[in-house]
Amino acid sequence: VFYRQALLAGKRVPVIWGGPFELLKMLHEEADVDVGQWGEATDGIIEVESAEQAKEIPWAARFLKCKPEVQNLCKDEPRFCAKCWIDRDDGIKPEQKQLGVPAGQVKWHPGWRKHQLVGRNLAFALLEALQSAVNIWNEGVMGGPPLEDEYWHVT
């Protein structure tokens, strides 16, 4: 219902991000709605086959995707690279006792690599949309301003 209301409200929604895939597909194909979905972004990630082979994979992508027979490697790899306090050379220490690791580092949490991948995936989608908008702008103002009325839909 939200999608229909947003699209029919008179002020066009620039993009609908997230929701049931089949609905997004239909809106894109039938109504020319710009849509996006989070996804996993793991198609280009090399699968880990062994501990030795994992060392050949770039650090940021290492242990993101494991073959079924070596899933334990991905589960055992530290998913968190954080400490509550790192000792300093100048001897300054916090007054309160610090935890060994920050709270929230639980077994169900995917960790920093997954968050980094999702962030890069989202950034890529936004940068691609921005590049498309810049191209439309450049092509639309070649003969001089203003841009065609159909492009001024976000108010």
PDB file of C-alpha atoms in Angstrom:
ATOM      1  CA  VAL A   1       0.000   0.000   0.000  1.00  0.00           C
ATOM      2  CA  PHE A   2       2.845   2.400   0.860  1.00  0.00           C
ATOM      3  CA  TYR A   3       4.424   1.940  -2.577  1.00  0.00           C
ATOM      4  CA  ARG A   4       1.163   2.743  -4.370  1.00  0.00           C
ATOM      5  CA  GLN A   5       0.492   5.781  -2.188  1.00  0.00           C
ATOM      6  CA  ALA A   6       4.018   7.082  -2.633  1.00  0.00           C
ATOM      7  CA  LEU A   7       3.941   6.627  -6.392  1.00  0.00           C
ATOM      8  CA  LEU A   8       0.455   8.107  -6.876  1.00  0.00           C
ATOM      9  CA  ALA A   9       0.851  11.018  -4.449  1.00  0.00           C
ATOM     10  CA  GLY A  10       1.601  13.551  -7.159  1.00  0.00           C
ATOM     11  CA  LYS A  11       5.193  14.029  -6.109  1.00  0.00           C
ATOM     12  CA  ARG A  12       7.163  11.154  -7.579  1.00  0.00           C
ATOM     13  CA  VAL A  13       9.334   9.125  -5.203  1.00  0.00           C
ATOM     14  CA  PRO A  14      12.883   9.074  -6.651  1.00  0.00           C
ATOM     15  CA  VAL A  15      13.540   5.426  -5.737  1.00  0.00           C
ATOM     16  CA  ILE A  16      11.987   2.622  -3.721  1.00  0.00           C
ATOM     17  CA  TRP A  17      14.693   0.708  -1.867  1.00  0.00           C
ATOM     18  CA  GLY A  18      13.828  -2.681  -0.408  1.00  0.00           C
ATOM     19  CA  GLY A  19      10.738  -4.821  -0.309  1.00  0.00           C
ATOM     20  CA  PRO A  20       9.472  -8.030  -1.890  1.00  0.00           C
ATOM     21  CA  PHE A  21      11.562  -8.736  -4.994  1.00  0.00           C
ATOM     22  CA  GLU A  22       8.640  -9.703  -7.238  1.00  0.00           C
ATOM     23  CA  LEU A  23       6.798  -6.476  -6.365  1.00  0.00           C
ATOM     24  CA  LEU A  24       9.899  -4.370  -7.032  1.00  0.00           C
ATOM     25  CA  LYS A  25      10.439  -6.168 -10.335  1.00  0.00           C
ATOM     26  CA  MET A  26       6.836  -5.562 -11.395  1.00  0.00           C
ATOM     27  CA  LEU A  27       6.978  -1.864 -10.427  1.00  0.00           C
ATOM     28  CA  HIS A  28      10.205  -1.437 -12.383  1.00  0.00           C
ATOM     29  CA  GLU A  29       9.035  -3.280 -15.497  1.00  0.00           C
ATOM     30  CA  GLU A  30       5.404  -2.132 -15.609  1.00  0.00           C
ATOM     31  CA  ALA A  31       5.531   1.381 -14.133  1.00  0.00           C
ATOM     32  CA  ASP A  32       9.158   2.411 -14.834  1.00  0.00           C
ATOM     33  CA  VAL A  33       9.774   2.874 -11.095  1.00  0.00           C
ATOM     34  CA  ASP A  34      13.395   3.108  -9.991  1.00  0.00           C
ATOM     35  CA  VAL A  35      13.943   0.373  -7.419  1.00  0.00           C
ATOM     36  CA  GLY A  36      16.803  -1.147  -5.435  1.00  0.00           C
ATOM     37  CA  GLN A  37      17.404  -4.032  -3.081  1.00  0.00           C
ATOM     38  CA  TRP A  38      20.057  -4.663  -0.447  1.00  0.00           C
ATOM     39  CA  GLY A  39      21.234  -8.051  -1.695  1.00  0.00           C
ATOM     40  CA  GLU A  40      24.368  -9.844  -0.569  1.00  0.00           C
ATOM     41  CA  ALA A  41      26.892  -8.524  -3.131  1.00  0.00           C
ATOM     42  CA  THR A  42      28.876 -11.760  -2.948  1.00  0.00           C
ATOM     43  CA  ASP A  43      28.814 -12.764  -6.626  1.00  0.00           C
ATOM     44  CA  GLY A  44      32.380 -11.568  -7.224  1.00  0.00           C
ATOM     45  CA  ILE A  45      33.744 -12.791  -3.896  1.00  0.00           C
ATOM     46  CA  ILE A  46      36.145 -15.737  -4.139  1.00  0.00           C
ATOM     47  CA  GLU A  47      35.020 -18.781  -2.146  1.00  0.00           C
ATOM     48  CA  VAL A  48      37.375 -20.008   0.541  1.00  0.00           C
ATOM     49  CA  GLU A  49      38.401 -23.604  -0.096  1.00  0.00           C
ATOM     50  CA  SER A  50      41.144 -23.981   2.540  1.00  0.00           C
ATOM     51  CA  ALA A  51      43.043 -21.982   5.145  1.00  0.00           C
ATOM     52  CA  GLU A  52      46.045 -21.745   2.797  1.00  0.00           C
ATOM     53  CA  GLN A  53      43.957 -20.551  -0.146  1.00  0.00           C
ATOM     54  CA  ALA A  54      42.232 -17.967   2.073  1.00  0.00           C
ATOM     55  CA  LYS A  55      45.577 -16.201   2.559  1.00  0.00           C
ATOM     56  CA  GLU A  56      45.589 -15.446  -1.196  1.00  0.00           C
ATOM     57  CA  ILE A  57      42.219 -13.639  -1.027  1.00  0.00           C
ATOM     58  CA  PRO A  58      42.361  -9.864  -0.330  1.00  0.00           C
ATOM     59  CA  TRP A  59      41.992  -9.084   3.387  1.00  0.00           C
ATOM     60  CA  ALA A  60      38.617  -7.321   3.120  1.00  0.00           C
ATOM     61  CA  ALA A  61      37.030 -10.252   1.244  1.00  0.00           C
ATOM     62  CA  ARG A  62      38.713 -13.063   3.173  1.00  0.00           C
ATOM     63  CA  PHE A  63      36.279 -15.447   4.917  1.00  0.00           C
ATOM     64  CA  LEU A  64      33.171 -13.710   3.513  1.00  0.00           C
ATOM     65  CA  LYS A  65      32.199 -16.724   1.432  1.00  0.00           C
ATOM     66  CA  CYS A  66      33.203 -20.315   2.236  1.00  0.00           C
ATOM     67  CA  LYS A  67      32.497 -23.566   0.435  1.00  0.00           C
ATOM     68  CA  PRO A  68      30.081 -25.791   2.399  1.00  0.00           C
ATOM     69  CA  GLU A  69      32.809 -28.267   3.411  1.00  0.00           C
ATOM     70  CA  VAL A  70      34.913 -25.523   5.076  1.00  0.00           C
ATOM     71  CA  GLN A  71      32.183 -23.369   6.675  1.00  0.00           C
ATOM     72  CA  ASN A  72      33.987 -23.696  10.002  1.00  0.00           C
ATOM     73  CA  LEU A  73      36.791 -21.474   8.641  1.00  0.00           C
ATOM     74  CA  CYS A  74      34.347 -18.609   8.074  1.00  0.00           C
ATOM     75  CA  LYS A  75      32.738 -19.122  11.475  1.00  0.00           C
ATOM     76  CA  ASP A  76      36.069 -19.319  13.333  1.00  0.00           C
ATOM     77  CA  GLU A  77      37.611 -16.245  11.711  1.00  0.00           C
ATOM     78  CA  PRO A  78      37.435 -13.238  14.050  1.00  0.00           C
ATOM     79  CA  ARG A  79      34.550 -11.107  12.815  1.00  0.00           C
ATOM     80  CA  PHE A  80      35.419  -8.191  15.059  1.00  0.00           C
ATOM     81  CA  CYS A  81      38.551  -6.062  15.120  1.00  0.00           C
ATOM     82  CA  ALA A  82      37.833  -3.963  18.167  1.00  0.00           C
ATOM     83  CA  LYS A  83      39.030  -3.477  21.719  1.00  0.00           C
ATOM     84  CA  CYS A  84      37.702  -1.209  24.415  1.00  0.00           C
ATOM     85  CA  TRP A  85      41.143   0.174  25.175  1.00  0.00           C
ATOM     86  CA  ILE A  86      44.555   0.015  23.560  1.00  0.00           C
ATOM     87  CA  ASP A  87      47.438   0.893  25.862  1.00  0.00           C
ATOM     88  CA  ARG A  88      49.170   4.115  24.970  1.00  0.00           C
ATOM     89  CA  ASP A  89      52.898   4.925  25.007  1.00  0.00           C
ATOM     90  CA  ASP A  90      52.355   7.988  27.193  1.00  0.00           C
ATOM     91  CA  GLY A  91      50.921   5.945  30.078  1.00  0.00           C
ATOM     92  CA  ILE A  92      47.468   7.579  30.052  1.00  0.00           C
ATOM     93  CA  LYS A  93      44.810   5.092  31.161  1.00  0.00           C
ATOM     94  CA  PRO A  94      41.045   5.440  31.619  1.00  0.00           C
ATOM     95  CA  GLU A  95      39.786   5.819  35.170  1.00  0.00           C
ATOM     96  CA  GLN A  96      37.085   3.162  34.762  1.00  0.00           C
ATOM     97  CA  LYS A  97      37.827  -0.502  34.180  1.00  0.00           C
ATOM     98  CA  GLN A  98      37.377  -1.326  30.500  1.00  0.00           C
ATOM     99  CA  LEU A  99      35.723  -4.397  29.015  1.00  0.00           C
ATOM    100  CA  GLY A 100      37.932  -6.807  27.092  1.00  0.00           C
ATOM    101  CA  VAL A 101      35.863  -6.265  23.944  1.00  0.00           C
ATOM    102  CA  PRO A 102      33.010  -3.860  23.153  1.00  0.00           C
ATOM    103  CA  ALA A 103      29.499  -5.088  23.892  1.00  0.00           C
ATOM    104  CA  GLY A 104      27.520  -6.401  20.947  1.00  0.00           C
ATOM    105  CA  GLN A 105      30.081  -8.873  19.653  1.00  0.00           C
ATOM    106  CA  VAL A 106      27.676 -11.803  19.677  1.00  0.00           C
ATOM    107  CA  LYS A 107      27.806 -15.005  17.634  1.00  0.00           C
ATOM    108  CA  TRP A 108      24.828 -14.101  15.412  1.00  0.00           C
ATOM    109  CA  HIS A 109      26.345 -10.736  14.361  1.00  0.00           C
ATOM    110  CA  PRO A 110      27.992 -10.893  10.911  1.00  0.00           C
ATOM    111  CA  GLY A 111      30.970  -8.665  11.797  1.00  0.00           C
ATOM    112  CA  TRP A 112      32.872  -5.886  10.077  1.00  0.00           C
ATOM    113  CA  ARG A 113      33.550  -7.561   6.734  1.00  0.00           C
ATOM    114  CA  LYS A 114      29.847  -8.049   6.003  1.00  0.00           C
ATOM    115  CA  HIS A 115      29.058  -4.468   7.051  1.00  0.00           C
ATOM    116  CA  GLN A 116      31.863  -3.147   4.863  1.00  0.00           C
ATOM    117  CA  LEU A 117      30.562  -5.121   1.881  1.00  0.00           C
ATOM    118  CA  VAL A 118      26.987  -3.874   2.362  1.00  0.00           C
ATOM    119  CA  GLY A 119      28.278  -0.294   2.725  1.00  0.00           C
ATOM    120  CA  ARG A 120      30.320  -0.530  -0.453  1.00  0.00           C
ATOM    121  CA  ASN A 121      27.390  -2.097  -2.293  1.00  0.00           C
ATOM    122  CA  LEU A 122      25.066   0.712  -1.220  1.00  0.00           C
ATOM    123  CA  ALA A 123      27.677   3.367  -2.029  1.00  0.00           C
ATOM    124  CA  PHE A 124      28.144   1.861  -5.504  1.00  0.00           C
ATOM    125  CA  ALA A 125      24.389   1.996  -6.172  1.00  0.00           C
ATOM    126  CA  LEU A 126      24.201   5.640  -5.060  1.00  0.00           C
ATOM    127  CA  LEU A 127      27.280   6.642  -7.053  1.00  0.00           C
ATOM    128  CA  GLU A 128      25.924   4.892 -10.136  1.00  0.00           C
ATOM    129  CA  ALA A 129      22.611   6.772  -9.757  1.00  0.00           C
ATOM    130  CA  LEU A 130      24.481  10.038  -9.269  1.00  0.00           C
ATOM    131  CA  GLN A 131      26.564   9.398 -12.399  1.00  0.00           C
ATOM    132  CA  SER A 132      23.376   8.715 -14.356  1.00  0.00           C
ATOM    133  CA  ALA A 133      21.848  11.974 -13.084  1.00  0.00           C
ATOM    134  CA  VAL A 134      24.972  13.946 -14.034  1.00  0.00           C
ATOM    135  CA  ASN A 135      24.899  12.409 -17.526  1.00  0.00           C
ATOM    136  CA  ILE A 136      21.218  13.331 -17.954  1.00  0.00           C
ATOM    137  CA  TRP A 137      21.963  16.862 -16.737  1.00  0.00           C
ATOM    138  CA  ASN A 138      24.921  17.290 -19.100  1.00  0.00           C
ATOM    139  CA  GLU A 139      22.963  15.993 -22.093  1.00  0.00           C
ATOM    140  CA  GLY A 140      19.884  18.053 -21.174  1.00  0.00           C
ATOM    141  CA  VAL A 141      21.629  21.407 -20.913  1.00  0.00           C
ATOM    142  CA  MET A 142      23.824  21.091 -24.003  1.00  0.00           C
ATOM    143  CA  GLY A 143      21.523  23.431 -25.931  1.00  0.00           C
ATOM    144  CA  GLY A 144      21.346  25.746 -22.938  1.00  0.00           C
ATOM    145  CA  PRO A 145      19.211  25.761 -19.821  1.00  0.00           C
ATOM    146  CA  PRO A 146      16.745  24.731 -18.617  1.00  0.00           C
ATOM    147  CA  LEU A 147      16.486  20.967 -18.371  1.00  0.00           C
ATOM    148  CA  GLU A 148      13.282  19.386 -19.753  1.00  0.00           C
ATOM    149  CA  ASP A 149      10.284  19.534 -17.376  1.00  0.00           C
ATOM    150  CA  GLU A 150      10.035  15.729 -17.126  1.00  0.00           C
ATOM    151  CA  TYR A 151      13.327  15.646 -15.175  1.00  0.00           C
ATOM    152  CA  TRP A 152      12.110  18.050 -12.450  1.00  0.00           C
ATOM    153  CA  HIS A 153       9.948  15.522 -10.621  1.00  0.00           C
ATOM    154  CA  VAL A 154      11.515  15.635  -7.121  1.00  0.00           C
ATOM    155  CA  THR A 155      10.167  18.589  -5.143  1.00  0.00           C
TER     156      THR A 155
END
